[in-house]
Coordinates of C-alpha atoms in Angstrom, one line a residue:
X1 CA -9.0 -27.1 -42.7
X2 CA -8.9 -23.3 -42.2
X3 CA -12.3 -21.7 -41.5
X4 CA -13.5 -18.8 -43.8
X5 CA -12.1 -15.5 -42.9
X6 CA -8.6 -16.4 -41.8
X7 CA -5.4 -15.8 -43.6
X8 CA -3.6 -18.9 -42.6
X9 CA 0.1 -19.2 -42.8
X10 CA 1.2 -22.8 -42.9
X11 CA 4.7 -23.3 -41.6
X12 CA 6.6 -26.1 -43.2
X13 CA 9.2 -28.3 -41.6
X14 CA 12.2 -26.3 -42.7
X15 CA 10.8 -23.2 -41.0
X16 CA 9.6 -21.5 -44.2
X17 CA 6.0 -20.4 -44.5
X18 CA 3.4 -20.5 -47.2
X19 CA 0.3 -18.4 -47.2
X20 CA -3.0 -19.9 -48.3
X21 CA -5.6 -17.9 -50.3
X22 CA -7.6 -15.6 -48.1
X23 CA -11.4 -15.9 -48.0
X24 CA -13.6 -13.0 -47.0
X25 CA -16.5 -12.8 -44.7
X26 CA -18.3 -10.0 -42.9
X27 CA -16.0 -8.3 -40.4
X28 CA -18.6 -8.5 -37.6
X29 CA -19.1 -12.2 -38.1
X30 CA -15.4 -12.8 -38.3
X31 CA -14.8 -11.0 -35.0
X32 CA -17.5 -12.9 -33.2
X33 CA -16.2 -16.2 -34.5
X34 CA -12.6 -15.4 -33.5
X35 CA -13.8 -14.4 -30.0
X36 CA -15.8 -17.5 -29.3
X37 CA -13.8 -20.2 -31.0
X38 CA -10.2 -21.4 -30.6
X39 CA -9.1 -19.2 -33.5
X40 CA -7.8 -15.8 -32.7
X41 CA -6.9 -16.3 -29.0
X42 CA -5.3 -12.9 -28.7
X43 CA -8.4 -11.1 -29.8
X44 CA -10.5 -13.2 -27.4
X45 CA -8.3 -12.4 -24.5
X46 CA -8.2 -8.8 -25.3
X47 CA -12.0 -8.6 -25.6
X48 CA -12.4 -10.3 -22.2
X49 CA -9.9 -7.9 -20.6
X50 CA -11.5 -4.8 -22.1
X51 CA -15.0 -5.9 -21.0
X52 CA -13.8 -6.6 -17.5
X53 CA -12.2 -3.2 -17.2
X54 CA -15.3 -1.4 -18.5
X55 CA -17.4 -3.2 -15.8
X56 CA -14.9 -2.6 -13.0
X57 CA -16.2 0.5 -11.2
X58 CA -16.4 1.3 -7.5
X59 CA -19.5 2.3 -5.7
X60 CA -18.9 6.0 -6.3
X61 CA -18.9 5.4 -10.1
X62 CA -15.1 5.8 -10.5
X63 CA -12.9 3.2 -12.2
X64 CA -11.0 0.7 -10.2
X65 CA -7.3 0.9 -10.8
X66 CA -5.8 -2.6 -11.4
X67 CA -2.2 -3.5 -11.2
X68 CA -0.9 -5.0 -14.3
X69 CA 0.5 -8.5 -13.8
X70 CA 4.0 -9.0 -15.1
X71 CA 4.2 -12.0 -17.4
X72 CA 7.0 -14.3 -16.7
X73 CA 9.1 -15.2 -19.6
X74 CA 8.9 -18.9 -20.4
X75 CA 12.2 -20.6 -21.2
X76 CA 12.0 -22.4 -24.5
X77 CA 14.1 -25.4 -25.3
X78 CA 16.6 -24.7 -28.1
X79 CA 16.0 -25.9 -31.6
X80 CA 17.8 -28.9 -33.1
X81 CA 20.1 -26.6 -35.0
X82 CA 21.2 -24.8 -31.9
X83 CA 21.8 -28.1 -30.0
X84 CA 24.0 -29.4 -32.8
X85 CA 25.9 -26.1 -33.1
X86 CA 26.7 -26.2 -29.3
X87 CA 27.7 -29.8 -29.5
X88 CA 30.0 -29.0 -32.4
X89 CA 31.7 -26.3 -30.3
X90 CA 32.1 -28.8 -27.4
X91 CA 33.7 -31.3 -29.8
X92 CA 36.1 -28.6 -31.0
X93 CA 37.0 -27.7 -27.4
X94 CA 37.5 -31.4 -26.6
X95 CA 40.2 -31.7 -29.2
X96 CA 42.3 -29.3 -27.0
X97 CA 42.0 -31.4 -23.8
X98 CA 41.6 -35.0 -24.9
X99 CA 44.9 -36.5 -25.9
X100 CA 45.2 -37.4 -29.6
X101 CA 45.8 -41.0 -30.4
X102 CA 44.9 -43.8 -32.9
X103 CA 44.8 -47.5 -33.4
X104 CA 46.3 -49.1 -36.5
X105 CA 43.6 -49.9 -39.0
X106 CA 43.1 -53.0 -41.1
X107 CA 41.0 -53.1 -44.4
X108 CA 40.5 -55.6 -47.1
X109 CA 41.0 -54.5 -50.7
X110 CA 38.9 -56.8 -53.0
X111 CA 40.5 -55.7 -56.3
X112 CA 44.0 -56.8 -55.4
X113 CA 43.0 -59.4 -52.7
X114 CA 45.3 -58.0 -50.0
X115 CA 44.9 -56.5 -46.6
X116 CA 46.1 -52.9 -46.0
X117 CA 47.4 -51.9 -42.7
X118 CA 47.4 -48.2 -41.8
X119 CA 49.7 -47.4 -38.9
X120 CA 48.7 -44.7 -36.3
X121 CA 51.1 -42.4 -38.1
X122 CA 49.3 -42.9 -41.4
X123 CA 51.9 -45.3 -43.1
X124 CA 50.2 -47.8 -45.3
X125 CA 51.5 -51.3 -46.0
X126 CA 50.0 -54.4 -47.7
X127 CA 50.0 -58.0 -46.5
X128 CA 48.5 -61.1 -48.1
X129 CA 44.8 -61.7 -47.3
X130 CA 45.4 -65.0 -45.3
X131 CA 44.4 -66.3 -42.0
X132 CA 48.0 -66.5 -40.9
X133 CA 48.5 -62.8 -41.4
X134 CA 45.4 -62.0 -39.3
X135 CA 46.7 -64.3 -36.5
X136 CA 50.1 -62.5 -36.6
X137 CA 48.3 -59.2 -36.3
X138 CA 46.3 -60.4 -33.3
X139 CA 43.0 -60.0 -35.2
X140 CA 40.9 -63.1 -34.2
X141 CA 38.5 -63.0 -37.1
X142 CA 38.0 -65.5 -39.9
X143 CA 39.5 -64.3 -43.1
X144 CA 36.3 -65.2 -44.9
X145 CA 34.6 -62.4 -43.1
X146 CA 36.8 -60.0 -45.1
X147 CA 36.9 -61.8 -48.4
X148 CA 33.2 -62.7 -48.4
X149 CA 32.2 -59.0 -48.0
X150 CA 30.8 -59.3 -44.5
X151 CA 33.3 -56.7 -43.2
X152 CA 34.0 -53.9 -45.6
X153 CA 35.0 -51.0 -43.3
X154 CA 38.4 -50.6 -41.7
X155 CA 38.7 -52.2 -38.3
X156 CA 40.9 -51.4 -35.3
X157 CA 43.9 -53.7 -34.6
X158 CA 44.1 -54.7 -30.9
X159 CA 47.2 -53.5 -29.0
X160 CA 48.3 -50.9 -31.5
X161 CA 47.0 -47.7 -29.9
X162 CA 49.6 -44.9 -29.9
X163 CA 49.3 -41.4 -28.5
X164 CA 50.0 -38.9 -31.3
X165 CA 50.6 -35.2 -31.6
X166 CA 47.6 -33.2 -30.8
X167 CA 45.4 -32.1 -33.7
X168 CA 43.3 -29.3 -32.0
X169 CA 40.6 -27.7 -34.0
X170 CA 39.8 -24.0 -34.2
X171 CA 36.8 -21.7 -34.7
X172 CA 37.0 -22.0 -38.5
X173 CA 36.6 -25.8 -38.2
X174 CA 33.2 -25.4 -36.6
X175 CA 31.5 -24.2 -39.8
X176 CA 33.8 -26.3 -41.9
X177 CA 32.7 -29.4 -40.1
X178 CA 29.1 -28.5 -40.6
X179 CA 29.6 -28.2 -44.4
X180 CA 31.8 -31.3 -44.6
X181 CA 29.2 -33.3 -42.6
X182 CA 26.5 -32.2 -44.9
X183 CA 28.5 -33.2 -47.9
X184 CA 29.2 -36.6 -46.3
X185 CA 25.5 -37.2 -45.7
X186 CA 24.4 -36.1 -49.2
X187 CA 23.0 -39.6 -50.0
X188 CA 20.4 -39.6 -47.3
X189 CA 19.7 -35.9 -47.7
X190 CA 18.8 -36.4 -51.4
X191 CA 16.6 -39.4 -50.4
X192 CA 14.7 -37.3 -47.9
X193 CA 14.2 -34.4 -50.4
X194 CA 12.9 -36.8 -53.1
X195 CA 10.6 -38.4 -50.5
X196 CA 9.3 -34.9 -49.7
X197 CA 8.6 -34.3 -53.4
X198 CA 6.7 -37.5 -53.7
X199 CA 4.6 -36.6 -50.7
X200 CA 3.9 -33.2 -52.2
X201 CA 2.7 -34.7 -55.5
X202 CA 0.4 -37.2 -53.7
X203 CA -1.0 -34.4 -51.5
X204 CA -1.9 -32.3 -54.5
X205 CA -3.9 -35.2 -56.0
X206 CA -6.1 -35.3 -52.9
X207 CA -5.5 -39.1 -52.5
X208 CA -4.3 -38.7 -49.0
X209 CA -7.4 -36.9 -47.7
X210 CA -9.9 -39.2 -49.4
X211 CA -8.1 -42.4 -48.3
X212 CA -7.8 -41.0 -44.8
X213 CA -11.5 -40.3 -44.5
X214 CA -12.3 -43.9 -45.6
X215 CA -9.8 -45.3 -43.2
X216 CA -11.1 -43.4 -40.2
X217 CA -14.6 -44.7 -40.8
X218 CA -13.5 -48.3 -40.9
X219 CA -11.3 -48.1 -37.8
X220 CA -13.8 -46.3 -35.6
X221 CA -13.8 -47.8 -32.2
X222 CA -10.6 -49.7 -32.9
X223 CA -8.2 -46.8 -33.2
X224 CA -5.3 -48.4 -31.3
X225 CA -5.3 -51.4 -33.6
X226 CA -3.5 -49.4 -36.3
X227 CA -0.9 -48.1 -33.7
X228 CA -0.3 -51.7 -32.6
X229 CA 0.2 -53.0 -36.1
X230 CA 2.6 -50.2 -37.1
X231 CA 4.6 -50.6 -33.9
X232 CA 4.8 -54.4 -34.4
X233 CA 5.9 -54.0 -38.0
X234 CA 8.6 -51.5 -36.9
X235 CA 9.9 -53.8 -34.2
X236 CA 10.1 -56.6 -36.7
X237 CA 11.8 -54.3 -39.3
X238 CA 14.3 -53.1 -36.7
X239 CA 15.3 -56.5 -35.4
X240 CA 15.6 -58.0 -38.9
X241 CA 17.1 -55.3 -41.1
X242 CA 17.8 -52.3 -38.9
X243 CA 14.9 -50.2 -40.2
X244 CA 15.8 -46.7 -38.8
X245 CA 17.0 -44.0 -41.2
X246 CA 14.7 -45.4 -43.8
X247 CA 11.7 -45.1 -41.4
X248 CA 11.6 -41.3 -42.0
X249 CA 9.7 -42.2 -45.1
X250 CA 6.8 -43.5 -43.1
X251 CA 6.0 -40.3 -41.1
X252 CA 4.3 -38.4 -43.9
X253 CA 1.9 -41.2 -44.7
X254 CA 1.2 -42.3 -41.1
X255 CA 1.2 -39.0 -39.1
X256 CA -2.1 -37.7 -40.7
X257 CA -3.7 -41.1 -40.0
X258 CA -2.7 -41.0 -36.3
X259 CA -3.9 -37.5 -36.0
X260 CA -7.3 -38.4 -37.6
X261 CA -7.6 -41.2 -35.0
X262 CA -7.3 -38.6 -32.2
X263 CA -3.6 -39.2 -31.2
X264 CA -0.8 -36.7 -30.9
X265 CA 2.7 -36.3 -32.2
X266 CA 4.3 -38.4 -29.4
X267 CA 2.3 -41.4 -30.6
X268 CA 3.5 -40.9 -34.1
X269 CA 7.2 -40.9 -33.1
X270 CA 6.6 -43.7 -30.6
X271 CA 4.9 -46.1 -33.0
X272 CA 7.6 -45.5 -35.7
X273 CA 10.9 -44.4 -34.2
X274 CA 10.7 -45.8 -30.7
X275 CA 9.2 -49.2 -31.8
X276 CA 11.8 -49.5 -34.7
X277 CA 14.6 -48.6 -32.3
X278 CA 13.4 -51.2 -29.8
X279 CA 13.6 -53.8 -32.5
X280 CA 17.1 -52.7 -33.5
X281 CA 18.2 -52.7 -29.8
X282 CA 17.4 -56.4 -29.6
X283 CA 18.6 -57.1 -33.2
X284 CA 18.3 -60.8 -34.1
X285 CA 19.6 -60.9 -37.7
X286 CA 20.1 -57.2 -38.4
X287 CA 23.1 -57.1 -40.9
X288 CA 24.0 -53.5 -39.9
X289 CA 24.3 -54.3 -36.2
X290 CA 24.5 -57.8 -34.7
X291 CA 25.9 -59.4 -37.9
X292 CA 28.7 -57.0 -38.5
X293 CA 29.4 -56.8 -34.7
X294 CA 29.6 -60.6 -34.4
X295 CA 31.9 -60.7 -37.5
X296 CA 34.1 -58.1 -36.0
X297 CA 34.2 -60.0 -32.7
X298 CA 35.3 -63.1 -34.6
X299 CA 32.1 -65.2 -33.9
X300 CA 29.1 -66.4 -35.8
X301 CA 26.1 -64.1 -35.4
X302 CA 23.9 -67.0 -34.4
X303 CA 25.8 -67.2 -31.1
X304 CA 23.5 -65.6 -28.4
X305 CA 20.6 -65.6 -30.8
X306 CA 18.1 -67.0 -28.3
X307 CA 19.0 -64.3 -25.8
X308 CA 18.3 -61.6 -28.4
X309 CA 15.0 -63.2 -29.5
X310 CA 13.8 -63.4 -25.9
X311 CA 14.9 -59.8 -25.3
X312 CA 13.1 -58.6 -28.5
X313 CA 9.8 -60.3 -27.5
X314 CA 9.9 -58.6 -24.1
X315 CA 11.0 -55.3 -25.6
X316 CA 8.1 -55.4 -28.1
X317 CA 5.6 -56.1 -25.3
X318 CA 6.9 -53.3 -23.2
X319 CA 7.0 -50.6 -25.9
X320 CA 3.5 -51.5 -27.3
X321 CA 2.1 -51.6 -23.7
X322 CA 3.7 -48.2 -23.1
X323 CA 2.1 -46.8 -26.2
X324 CA -1.3 -48.3 -25.2
X325 CA -1.1 -46.7 -21.8
X326 CA -0.2 -43.3 -23.3
X327 CA -2.9 -43.5 -26.1
X328 CA -5.6 -44.5 -23.5
X329 CA -4.5 -41.6 -21.3
X330 CA -4.8 -38.9 -24.0
X331 CA -8.0 -40.4 -25.3
X332 CA -9.6 -40.0 -21.9
X333 CA -8.1 -36.5 -21.4
X334 CA -6.5 -34.8 -24.4
X335 CA -4.9 -32.2 -22.1
X336 CA -2.7 -35.1 -20.7
X337 CA -0.8 -35.1 -24.0
X338 CA 2.9 -34.1 -23.5
X339 CA 2.5 -31.9 -26.6
X340 CA -1.0 -30.5 -26.0
X341 CA 0.2 -26.9 -26.2
X342 CA 1.5 -27.6 -29.8
X343 CA -1.5 -29.6 -31.0
X344 CA -3.0 -26.9 -33.3
X345 CA 0.3 -26.1 -34.9
X346 CA 1.1 -29.8 -35.4
X347 CA -2.3 -30.6 -36.9
X348 CA -1.9 -27.7 -39.3
X349 CA 1.6 -28.8 -40.2
X350 CA 0.5 -32.2 -41.3
X351 CA -2.9 -31.2 -42.8
X352 CA -3.5 -33.4 -45.8
X353 CA -5.9 -30.8 -47.2
X354 CA -3.2 -28.1 -47.4
X355 CA -1.7 -29.1 -50.7
X356 CA -4.9 -30.5 -52.3
X357 CA -6.2 -28.8 -55.4
X358 CA -9.9 -27.7 -55.7
X359 CA -10.4 -30.1 -58.6
X360 CA -9.0 -33.0 -56.6
X361 CA -11.3 -32.2 -53.7
X362 CA -14.4 -32.2 -55.9
X363 CA -13.4 -35.5 -57.4
X364 CA -13.9 -37.5 -54.2
X365 CA -12.3 -40.9 -53.6
X366 CA -12.1 -42.0 -57.2
X367 CA -10.5 -45.0 -58.8
X368 CA -7.6 -42.6 -59.9
X369 CA -6.9 -41.7 -56.3
X370 CA -7.0 -45.3 -55.2
X371 CA -4.5 -46.1 -57.8
X372 CA -2.2 -43.3 -56.6
X373 CA -2.4 -44.5 -53.1
X374 CA -1.6 -48.1 -54.2
X375 CA 1.5 -46.7 -56.0
X376 CA 2.5 -44.6 -53.0
X377 CA 2.3 -47.6 -50.6
X378 CA 4.0 -49.9 -53.2
X379 CA 7.0 -47.5 -53.1
X380 CA 7.6 -48.4 -49.5
X381 CA 7.2 -52.1 -50.1
X382 CA 9.7 -51.9 -52.9
X383 CA 12.1 -49.9 -50.6
X384 CA 12.1 -52.6 -47.9
X385 CA 12.4 -55.4 -50.5
X386 CA 15.3 -53.6 -52.2
X387 CA 17.2 -53.0 -48.9
X388 CA 16.8 -56.6 -47.8
X389 CA 17.3 -58.5 -51.1
X390 CA 18.9 -56.2 -53.6
X391 CA 21.4 -54.4 -51.3
X392 CA 19.9 -51.0 -52.1
X393 CA 21.0 -47.9 -50.3
X394 CA 19.8 -44.3 -50.3
X395 CA 20.7 -43.5 -54.0
X396 CA 18.7 -46.5 -55.3
X397 CA 15.8 -45.8 -52.9
X398 CA 15.8 -42.1 -54.0
X399 CA 15.8 -43.1 -57.7
X400 CA 12.8 -45.4 -57.1
X401 CA 10.8 -42.8 -55.2
X402 CA 11.5 -40.3 -58.0
X403 CA 10.3 -42.8 -60.6
X404 CA 7.0 -43.4 -58.6
X405 CA 6.6 -39.6 -58.4
X406 CA 6.8 -39.2 -62.1
X407 CA 4.3 -42.0 -62.7
X408 CA 1.9 -40.3 -60.3
X409 CA 2.3 -37.0 -62.0
X410 CA 1.3 -38.5 -65.3
X411 CA -1.8 -40.3 -64.0
X412 CA -2.9 -37.5 -61.6
X413 CA -5.0 -35.6 -64.2
X414 CA -3.4 -32.4 -62.8
X415 CA -1.7 -29.9 -65.0
X416 CA 2.1 -30.0 -65.3
X417 CA 2.9 -26.8 -63.5
X418 CA 0.8 -27.7 -60.5
X419 CA 2.4 -31.1 -59.9
X420 CA 5.9 -29.8 -60.5
X421 CA 5.3 -27.0 -58.0
X422 CA 3.8 -29.6 -55.6
X423 CA 7.0 -31.7 -55.9
X424 CA 9.2 -28.6 -55.2
X425 CA 7.1 -27.5 -52.2
X426 CA 7.2 -31.0 -50.8
X427 CA 11.0 -31.3 -51.1
X428 CA 11.5 -27.8 -49.7
X429 CA 9.5 -28.7 -46.6
X430 CA 12.1 -31.3 -45.7
X431 CA 15.2 -29.2 -46.2
X432 CA 15.5 -28.6 -42.5
X433 CA 15.4 -32.3 -41.7
X434 CA 18.1 -33.0 -44.3
X435 CA 20.4 -30.4 -42.9
X436 CA 20.1 -31.8 -39.4
X437 CA 21.5 -35.1 -40.5
X438 CA 24.5 -33.4 -42.2
X439 CA 25.2 -31.2 -39.1
X440 CA 25.1 -34.3 -36.8
X441 CA 27.7 -36.0 -39.0
X442 CA 29.9 -32.9 -38.7
X443 CA 30.4 -33.6 -35.0
X444 CA 31.7 -37.1 -35.7
X445 CA 34.1 -35.6 -38.3
X446 CA 35.5 -33.2 -35.7
X447 CA 36.3 -36.0 -33.3
X448 CA 37.8 -38.2 -36.0
X449 CA 40.0 -35.5 -37.5
X450 CA 41.0 -34.4 -34.0
X451 CA 42.1 -38.0 -33.3
X452 CA 40.1 -38.3 -30.0
X453 CA 37.6 -41.0 -31.0
X454 CA 40.2 -43.8 -30.6
X455 CA 41.4 -42.3 -27.4
X456 CA 38.0 -42.6 -25.9
X457 CA 37.8 -46.2 -27.1
X458 CA 41.3 -46.9 -25.6
X459 CA 40.2 -45.4 -22.2
X460 CA 37.1 -47.5 -22.3
X461 CA 39.0 -50.8 -22.9
X462 CA 41.4 -49.9 -20.0
X463 CA 38.5 -49.2 -17.7
X464 CA 37.3 -52.8 -17.8
X465 CA 40.6 -54.5 -17.5
X466 CA 41.0 -56.4 -14.3
X467 CA 37.3 -56.8 -13.8
X468 CA 35.5 -60.1 -13.8
X469 CA 32.0 -61.5 -13.9
X470 CA 28.8 -59.4 -13.8
X471 CA 30.8 -56.2 -13.0
X472 CA 32.8 -56.5 -16.2
X473 CA 29.8 -57.0 -18.5
X474 CA 27.8 -54.2 -16.9
X475 CA 30.6 -51.7 -17.2
X476 CA 31.0 -52.8 -20.8
X477 CA 27.3 -52.0 -21.5
X478 CA 27.6 -48.6 -19.8
X479 CA 30.8 -47.8 -21.8
X480 CA 28.8 -48.7 -25.0
X481 CA 26.1 -46.4 -23.8
X482 CA 28.6 -43.5 -23.6
X483 CA 30.4 -44.4 -26.8
X484 CA 27.0 -44.4 -28.5
X485 CA 27.0 -40.6 -28.2
X486 CA 30.4 -40.3 -29.8
X487 CA 29.8 -42.9 -32.5
X488 CA 26.0 -43.1 -33.2
X489 CA 26.5 -45.4 -36.2
X490 CA 25.8 -49.1 -35.1
X491 CA 28.1 -50.5 -37.8
X492 CA 30.7 -47.8 -37.2
X493 CA 31.0 -48.5 -33.5
X494 CA 31.0 -52.3 -34.2
X495 CA 34.1 -52.3 -36.4
X496 CA 35.9 -49.8 -34.1
X497 CA 35.1 -51.4 -30.7
X498 CA 34.5 -55.1 -31.2
X499 CA 38.1 -56.1 -32.3
X500 CA 39.3 -54.3 -29.2
X501 CA 36.6 -55.3 -26.7
X502 CA 35.9 -58.9 -27.7
X503 CA 39.4 -60.3 -26.8
X504 CA 38.9 -58.8 -23.3
X505 CA 36.1 -61.3 -22.8
X506 CA 38.5 -64.2 -23.3
X507 CA 40.7 -62.9 -20.4
X508 CA 37.8 -63.1 -17.9
X509 CA 36.1 -66.3 -19.2
X510 CA 33.1 -64.6 -20.8
X511 CA 31.5 -65.6 -24.1
X512 CA 32.2 -63.1 -26.8
X513 CA 28.5 -62.9 -27.8
X514 CA 27.9 -61.3 -24.4
X515 CA 30.2 -58.4 -25.5
X516 CA 28.1 -58.1 -28.7
X517 CA 24.9 -57.9 -26.6
X518 CA 26.4 -55.4 -24.3
X519 CA 27.4 -53.2 -27.2
X520 CA 23.9 -53.5 -28.8
X521 CA 21.9 -52.8 -25.7
X522 CA 24.2 -50.1 -24.4
X523 CA 24.6 -48.1 -27.6
X524 CA 20.9 -48.2 -28.5
X525 CA 19.8 -47.1 -25.0
X526 CA 21.8 -43.9 -25.9
X527 CA 20.4 -43.6 -29.4
X528 CA 16.9 -43.1 -28.0
X529 CA 18.3 -39.8 -26.8
X530 CA 21.6 -38.9 -28.6
X531 CA 21.4 -35.6 -30.5
X532 CA 24.2 -36.9 -32.7
X533 CA 22.0 -39.8 -33.9
X534 CA 18.6 -39.8 -35.7
X535 CA 16.5 -38.3 -32.9
X536 CA 16.9 -34.7 -33.8
X537 CA 16.2 -35.3 -37.5
X538 CA 13.0 -37.2 -36.5
X539 CA 11.8 -34.5 -34.1
X540 CA 12.6 -31.7 -36.6
X541 CA 10.5 -33.5 -39.2
X542 CA 7.6 -33.4 -36.8
X543 CA 8.5 -30.0 -35.3
X544 CA 8.5 -31.5 -31.8
X545 CA 10.5 -30.1 -28.9
X546 CA 13.3 -32.4 -27.6
X547 CA 12.2 -31.7 -24.0
X548 CA 8.8 -33.3 -24.8
X549 CA 10.4 -36.3 -26.4
X550 CA 12.7 -36.8 -23.4
X551 CA 9.8 -36.7 -21.0
X552 CA 8.2 -39.6 -23.0
X553 CA 11.2 -41.7 -23.7
X554 CA 13.3 -41.7 -20.5
X555 CA 11.3 -44.7 -19.0
X556 CA 12.2 -46.8 -22.1
X557 CA 15.9 -45.8 -21.7
X558 CA 15.8 -47.0 -18.1
X559 CA 14.0 -50.2 -19.1
X560 CA 16.6 -51.0 -21.8
X561 CA 19.5 -50.5 -19.4
X562 CA 18.0 -52.4 -16.5
X563 CA 16.5 -55.3 -18.5
X564 CA 19.6 -55.5 -20.7
X565 CA 21.8 -55.6 -17.5
X566 CA 19.7 -58.4 -16.1
X567 CA 20.1 -60.4 -19.3
X568 CA 23.8 -59.8 -19.4
X569 CA 24.3 -60.9 -15.8
X570 CA 22.3 -64.0 -16.5
X571 CA 24.5 -64.8 -19.5
X572 CA 27.6 -64.5 -17.4
X573 CA 26.2 -66.5 -14.5
X574 CA 25.0 -69.3 -16.8
X575 CA 28.1 -69.4 -19.0

């Protein structure tokens, strides 16, 4: 909370700023406070420098001439927007050098109960939706996977790759891809904006601050317990239903709690994003990863289940132990935090007091505030239930969050203008995060429209032909690692790669579920890092530098590849 006498500017996540009301105090007291506290560091340094110069005299009474030290300019890591802009340019350049090509695509049309085959040249034909037709096309997948709705996206048909006329992109396509990617990601962007509005309304009621104070008193001495529980729940959510993009909803409610417990921004991302991603890496029944990949590979998703369960248990132990080590380290020495230099800015960014009205502050932790917190938490329970049981996606989740926001507005006891402005301010604070998601999708559009995505997949399949045993499966995992950068969507890569890669396992005597595991563990090792995935959106929401995140997460990437490689080799040797 800003101390009296400072005119604090609170930057929001989109880079905008909002000035808080200025309080006055005697100028002499203000200067003394700024000099001897952490506030006003420039004035403090200037005061020390001036007093040192005044005292620096030689024995003859003349001033000592001091050489001014030249300050070295510190290189700063580029922002998420700059990284994505550069990657978009690289993708455009790649369309000039990577040969264009495409596989024929197969998709089921439920309305007419037929399969449509789109040739590499774009010619569309229809065939009956029967198992015989799939066998003739060389697609070794049960027809019920299509007719039952398990596979809804177009899949690649093995052996149909053709090199096509180049489709190089130009300078105009850079900005066009950014706009098109943003339009393509509008569903999740609206969800994030509505989420921001809900948070703004709850903030204005003061429920966050009051609940936070009560929580910190009860968890005193057991601070890591909350981190442990959140990380464990995220691992379970990741392995069962692929809780990733939806997890952005948890930061605003959990980040202030972690800060109050004495942790930093790294712990916030680690307990939510890293733990959730570890669960998704070793997906057991995740419909958006292992289920759709197994279906596309032509096997039952329960094949290899015991390997994934074992991997998930070990992965959960490793990620929670890593978080415990880091939390213990920064508790003992806060300066050991990887983001120590940004601690004040981060704390101010997620201050729960910032949006609170004076009336709400005076009310204390009333029954009304408790009811608001119950509604707020219930929104996330409903979200998880809707995704798992009602097949909700971002439009339905956004509508539910909006409904909860309106209910809270009515029971808040705050005037209409204040709560509406709070909703608008909360939504505007997440505009930057929303745009990041759209820009990342623009890179994928460039590669798809430039017809180079399938070429990279074709090269990958050729790279493993002729290999056998552990070498084959390890190269397959590394190829999935690289393809994870190009196609960061788990379901997207599954339907593109599995129909091509899975039959290769038959030629070398390896179970197809090993190919599914290699795809999972390889792709997700990349998604801890890939700017084209969810990482930059997450870091932008918390205003964290990518370099700081990389310093923290690289050991987990190495663990995933090494441990995943050991499991894959064991599968092959025991097959």
